[in-house]
Amino acid sequence: MSGIRSLARNVAVRSPFAGFAQRWSERRYAKAAPNFPEKDENGVPIPPAIWMATAAGHTDWQGFLRSGEEAIAVFSAAIERHGGDFENAERVLDFGCGCGRLARYAPSYTEAEFFGVDYNHDLLDWCDHNLPGCFSLNKLHPPLTFPENHFDVIYLLSVFTHLRIPTQTEWLKEFQRIVKPGGFCLITFRDEISASLPCTGIDTDQLERDGFAYHNNAAEGSNLISTFQTNDHLTDLVSPYFELCEIIPSTHNPITQAIAILRKQSD
């Protein structure tokens, strides 16, 4: 029976009904979620289970909050390690902000004017009503509405992990446009270490040959698709747009995805 269920799921995620299947799965997770507080220990509202399932693929509210604070702490430290100043940045963009997993902790780490974008209207609406910052809708493909050289920092938590390589390239070019000279862009991705785990189902031959491989190559931008790429591939991908300061392997940080720290060359 488990084989039949697995086959049915694989057919579903590759069909025109992939989006419907994903929403059904999210609602199922949300319905089964145990009760949890409306606010965290600091009085900040916690997103409803359905929005956590949509943004993170699970409804473990404590894990959701913990992972957000850990991620923004890692990002802040990485920027400082490479000569930046996240705390005193002027403007910061959370690209793919979801329901504010990191945004809720931003005021504790930076004095910057905070912006968040996502292409899910419902998640943005929740952020807009519950968290400080300016939140706006984007599309799957560029451009954004911001002017050139606008942000000191852009960060993306688990966004490239759900985009195909051509779309990643489009966004790198757009990030280069809106980041200030000397500013930073931090991107998490699933590296070859992640791909080696037995549960991924990745074609490791393709990964070795092409530098990238997809799992469930459907419904780009959703949790259905998973993109894996090697460090060398990511390095080549970003090099026309940013200086690569460092890649932190997925095994060396609490996010459990690799982190690319990129800096825009000063004029």
Coordinates of C-alpha atoms in Angstrom, one line a residue:
M1 CA 0.0 0.0 0.0
S2 CA 2.8 2.4 0.8
G3 CA 4.2 1.9 -2.7
I4 CA 0.8 2.8 -4.2
R5 CA 0.6 6.0 -2.0
S6 CA 4.2 6.9 -3.1
L7 CA 3.3 6.4 -6.8
A8 CA 0.2 8.4 -6.4
R9 CA 2.1 11.3 -4.9
N10 CA 4.8 11.2 -7.5
V11 CA 2.1 11.3 -10.3
A12 CA 0.3 14.2 -8.5
V13 CA 3.3 16.4 -8.1
R14 CA 4.1 16.1 -11.8
S15 CA 0.6 16.7 -13.0
P16 CA -1.4 19.9 -13.7
F17 CA -3.0 19.4 -10.3
A18 CA 0.4 19.7 -8.4
G19 CA -0.6 23.0 -6.8
F20 CA -3.9 21.5 -5.6
A21 CA -2.1 18.5 -4.2
Q22 CA 0.4 20.8 -2.3
R23 CA -2.4 22.9 -0.8
W24 CA -4.3 19.7 0.3
S25 CA -1.1 18.5 2.0
E26 CA -0.6 21.8 3.8
R27 CA -4.2 21.8 5.1
R28 CA -3.8 18.2 6.3
Y29 CA -0.7 19.2 8.3
A30 CA -2.4 22.2 9.7
K31 CA -5.5 20.2 10.8
A32 CA -3.3 17.7 12.6
A33 CA -1.2 20.3 14.4
P34 CA -1.5 20.5 18.2
N35 CA -2.6 23.7 19.9
F36 CA 0.1 26.3 20.5
P37 CA 0.3 29.8 21.9
E38 CA -1.0 32.8 19.9
K39 CA 2.1 34.7 20.8
D40 CA 5.8 34.0 21.6
E41 CA 7.6 34.9 24.8
N42 CA 8.2 38.4 23.5
G43 CA 4.5 39.0 22.7
V44 CA 5.0 38.6 18.9
P45 CA 2.1 36.8 17.2
I46 CA 2.9 33.2 16.0
P47 CA 1.6 32.4 12.5
P48 CA -1.4 30.0 12.2
A49 CA -0.5 26.4 11.5
I50 CA -1.7 26.6 7.9
W51 CA 0.8 29.4 7.1
M52 CA 3.7 27.6 8.8
A53 CA 2.9 24.5 6.7
T54 CA 2.8 26.6 3.6
A55 CA 6.1 28.4 4.3
A56 CA 8.1 25.7 6.0
G57 CA 6.4 22.4 5.2
H58 CA 5.7 21.6 8.8
T59 CA 3.7 22.9 11.8
D60 CA 6.3 22.5 14.6
W61 CA 5.9 26.0 16.0
Q62 CA 8.8 25.8 18.3
G63 CA 11.1 24.5 15.6
F64 CA 9.7 27.2 13.2
L65 CA 10.6 30.0 15.7
R66 CA 14.0 28.5 16.6
S67 CA 15.1 28.1 13.0
G68 CA 14.2 31.7 12.2
E69 CA 16.3 33.1 15.1
E70 CA 19.2 30.8 14.4
A71 CA 19.2 31.8 10.7
I72 CA 19.2 35.5 11.2
A73 CA 21.9 35.1 13.8
V74 CA 24.1 33.2 11.4
F75 CA 23.5 35.7 8.6
S76 CA 24.4 38.6 10.9
A77 CA 27.6 37.0 12.1
A78 CA 28.6 36.1 8.5
I79 CA 28.2 39.7 7.3
E80 CA 30.3 41.0 10.2
R81 CA 32.9 38.4 9.5
H82 CA 33.3 39.8 6.0
G83 CA 33.5 43.4 7.0
G84 CA 29.8 44.4 6.9
D85 CA 27.6 45.8 9.7
F86 CA 24.2 44.2 9.8
E87 CA 23.2 46.0 13.0
N88 CA 23.7 49.4 11.5
A89 CA 22.5 48.7 8.0
E90 CA 20.2 51.3 6.4
R91 CA 17.8 48.9 4.6
V92 CA 17.5 45.1 4.6
L93 CA 15.4 42.9 2.3
D94 CA 14.0 39.5 3.4
F95 CA 13.4 37.9 0.0
G96 CA 10.8 35.1 0.2
C97 CA 9.9 36.2 3.7
G98 CA 6.9 33.8 4.0
C99 CA 5.1 34.3 7.2
G100 CA 8.0 36.1 8.9
R101 CA 10.1 33.3 10.2
L102 CA 13.2 35.6 10.2
A103 CA 11.4 38.9 10.0
R104 CA 10.0 38.6 13.5
Y105 CA 13.6 38.6 14.9
A106 CA 15.0 41.3 12.7
P107 CA 14.5 44.2 15.2
S108 CA 16.7 42.3 17.7
Y109 CA 19.6 42.2 15.2
T110 CA 19.4 45.4 13.1
E111 CA 18.3 49.0 13.2
A112 CA 17.6 48.9 9.4
E113 CA 14.5 49.8 7.7
F114 CA 13.0 46.3 7.0
F115 CA 11.4 45.1 3.8
G116 CA 10.0 41.7 3.0
V117 CA 8.7 40.3 -0.3
D118 CA 7.0 37.0 -1.2
Y119 CA 4.8 35.8 -4.0
N120 CA 2.2 34.3 -1.6
H121 CA -0.4 37.0 -0.9
D122 CA -1.8 35.3 2.2
L123 CA 1.6 35.0 3.9
L124 CA 2.4 38.6 3.2
D125 CA -1.0 39.8 4.5
W126 CA -0.3 38.0 7.8
C127 CA 3.1 39.7 8.1
D128 CA 1.7 43.1 7.2
H129 CA -0.9 42.8 10.0
N130 CA 1.4 41.3 12.7
L131 CA 5.0 42.2 12.1
P132 CA 7.0 45.5 11.8
G133 CA 8.3 46.3 8.3
C134 CA 7.1 47.0 4.8
F135 CA 5.8 43.9 3.0
S136 CA 5.0 43.6 -0.7
L137 CA 4.1 41.0 -3.3
N138 CA 6.6 39.9 -6.0
K139 CA 6.2 37.5 -8.9
L140 CA 8.1 34.3 -9.6
H141 CA 10.3 36.2 -12.0
P142 CA 11.9 39.7 -11.7
P143 CA 11.8 42.6 -11.6
L144 CA 11.1 44.1 -8.1
T145 CA 9.9 47.6 -7.7
F146 CA 12.9 48.9 -5.7
P147 CA 15.4 51.4 -7.2
E148 CA 19.0 50.6 -7.9
N149 CA 21.5 50.4 -5.1
H150 CA 18.8 50.4 -2.5
F151 CA 19.7 47.7 0.0
D152 CA 22.7 47.0 2.3
V153 CA 21.7 43.4 2.7
I154 CA 19.4 40.9 1.0
Y155 CA 19.0 37.5 2.4
L156 CA 17.1 34.4 1.2
L157 CA 16.3 31.4 3.4
S158 CA 15.4 28.3 1.4
V159 CA 14.3 30.1 -1.7
F160 CA 16.9 28.9 -4.3
T161 CA 16.1 25.5 -3.0
H162 CA 12.7 25.7 -4.8
L163 CA 13.8 27.5 -8.0
R164 CA 15.2 26.2 -11.3
I165 CA 18.6 27.4 -12.3
P166 CA 17.4 29.8 -15.0
T167 CA 15.2 31.5 -12.5
Q168 CA 18.0 31.7 -10.0
T169 CA 20.1 33.5 -12.6
E170 CA 17.4 36.0 -13.3
W171 CA 17.1 36.8 -9.6
L172 CA 20.9 37.1 -9.1
K173 CA 21.0 39.8 -11.8
E174 CA 18.1 41.6 -10.1
F175 CA 19.8 41.4 -6.7
Q176 CA 22.9 42.9 -8.2
R177 CA 20.8 45.8 -9.4
I178 CA 19.2 46.6 -6.1
V179 CA 22.1 45.9 -3.7
K180 CA 24.4 48.8 -2.8
P181 CA 28.1 48.6 -3.9
G182 CA 29.8 46.8 -1.0
G183 CA 26.5 45.4 0.1
F184 CA 25.7 41.7 0.8
C185 CA 23.4 39.0 -0.5
L186 CA 23.1 35.8 1.5
I187 CA 21.6 32.7 -0.2
T188 CA 21.0 29.3 1.2
F189 CA 21.0 26.3 -1.1
R190 CA 21.1 22.5 -0.9
D191 CA 24.7 21.4 -1.6
E192 CA 26.2 18.0 -2.6
I193 CA 26.3 17.0 1.1
S194 CA 22.5 17.4 1.3
A195 CA 22.1 15.5 -1.9
S196 CA 24.1 12.5 -0.5
L197 CA 21.4 11.9 2.1
P198 CA 19.4 8.7 1.3
C199 CA 16.0 10.4 1.6
T200 CA 16.5 13.0 -1.2
G201 CA 16.0 10.7 -4.2
I202 CA 18.4 12.8 -6.2
D203 CA 20.0 11.6 -9.4
T204 CA 23.6 11.9 -8.1
D205 CA 25.0 11.1 -11.6
Q206 CA 23.1 14.2 -13.0
L207 CA 24.3 16.3 -10.0
E208 CA 27.9 15.3 -10.7
R209 CA 27.5 15.8 -14.5
D210 CA 25.5 19.1 -14.6
G211 CA 26.3 20.5 -11.2
F212 CA 22.6 20.6 -10.3
A213 CA 19.6 18.2 -10.0
Y214 CA 15.9 18.5 -9.2
H215 CA 13.6 16.4 -7.1
N216 CA 9.9 16.7 -8.1
N217 CA 10.6 19.2 -10.9
A218 CA 7.1 20.7 -10.7
A219 CA 5.3 23.8 -9.3
E220 CA 8.4 26.0 -9.2
G221 CA 8.5 28.3 -6.2
S222 CA 6.6 25.8 -4.0
N223 CA 7.8 23.2 -1.5
L224 CA 7.1 20.5 -4.1
I225 CA 10.3 21.2 -6.1
S226 CA 13.7 20.8 -4.5
T227 CA 16.9 22.0 -6.2
F228 CA 20.3 20.7 -5.3
Q229 CA 23.5 22.1 -6.7
T230 CA 27.2 21.7 -6.1
N231 CA 29.4 24.4 -4.6
D232 CA 31.3 24.7 -7.9
H233 CA 28.0 25.2 -9.8
L234 CA 26.8 27.8 -7.3
T235 CA 30.2 29.6 -7.6
D236 CA 30.0 29.7 -11.4
L237 CA 26.4 30.9 -11.2
V238 CA 27.0 33.9 -8.9
S239 CA 30.4 35.0 -10.3
P240 CA 29.0 37.3 -13.1
Y241 CA 27.1 39.3 -10.4
F242 CA 28.8 39.1 -7.0
E243 CA 32.1 38.4 -5.3
L244 CA 31.8 35.1 -3.4
C245 CA 33.1 35.7 0.1
E246 CA 32.4 32.3 1.5
I247 CA 30.3 29.1 1.3
I248 CA 29.3 27.7 4.7
P249 CA 28.6 23.9 4.2
S250 CA 25.3 22.6 5.2
T251 CA 27.0 20.5 7.9
H252 CA 28.6 23.6 9.5
N253 CA 25.5 25.7 10.4
P254 CA 22.1 25.2 12.2
I255 CA 20.2 26.0 9.0
T256 CA 21.3 22.6 7.5
Q257 CA 21.5 24.2 4.1
A258 CA 24.7 25.6 2.6
I259 CA 25.0 29.4 2.8
A260 CA 26.7 31.5 0.1
I261 CA 27.8 34.9 1.4
L262 CA 28.0 37.3 -1.6
R263 CA 29.2 40.9 -1.8
K264 CA 28.6 43.4 -4.6
Q265 CA 31.8 45.0 -5.8
S266 CA 32.2 48.7 -4.9
D267 CA 32.3 51.1 -7.7

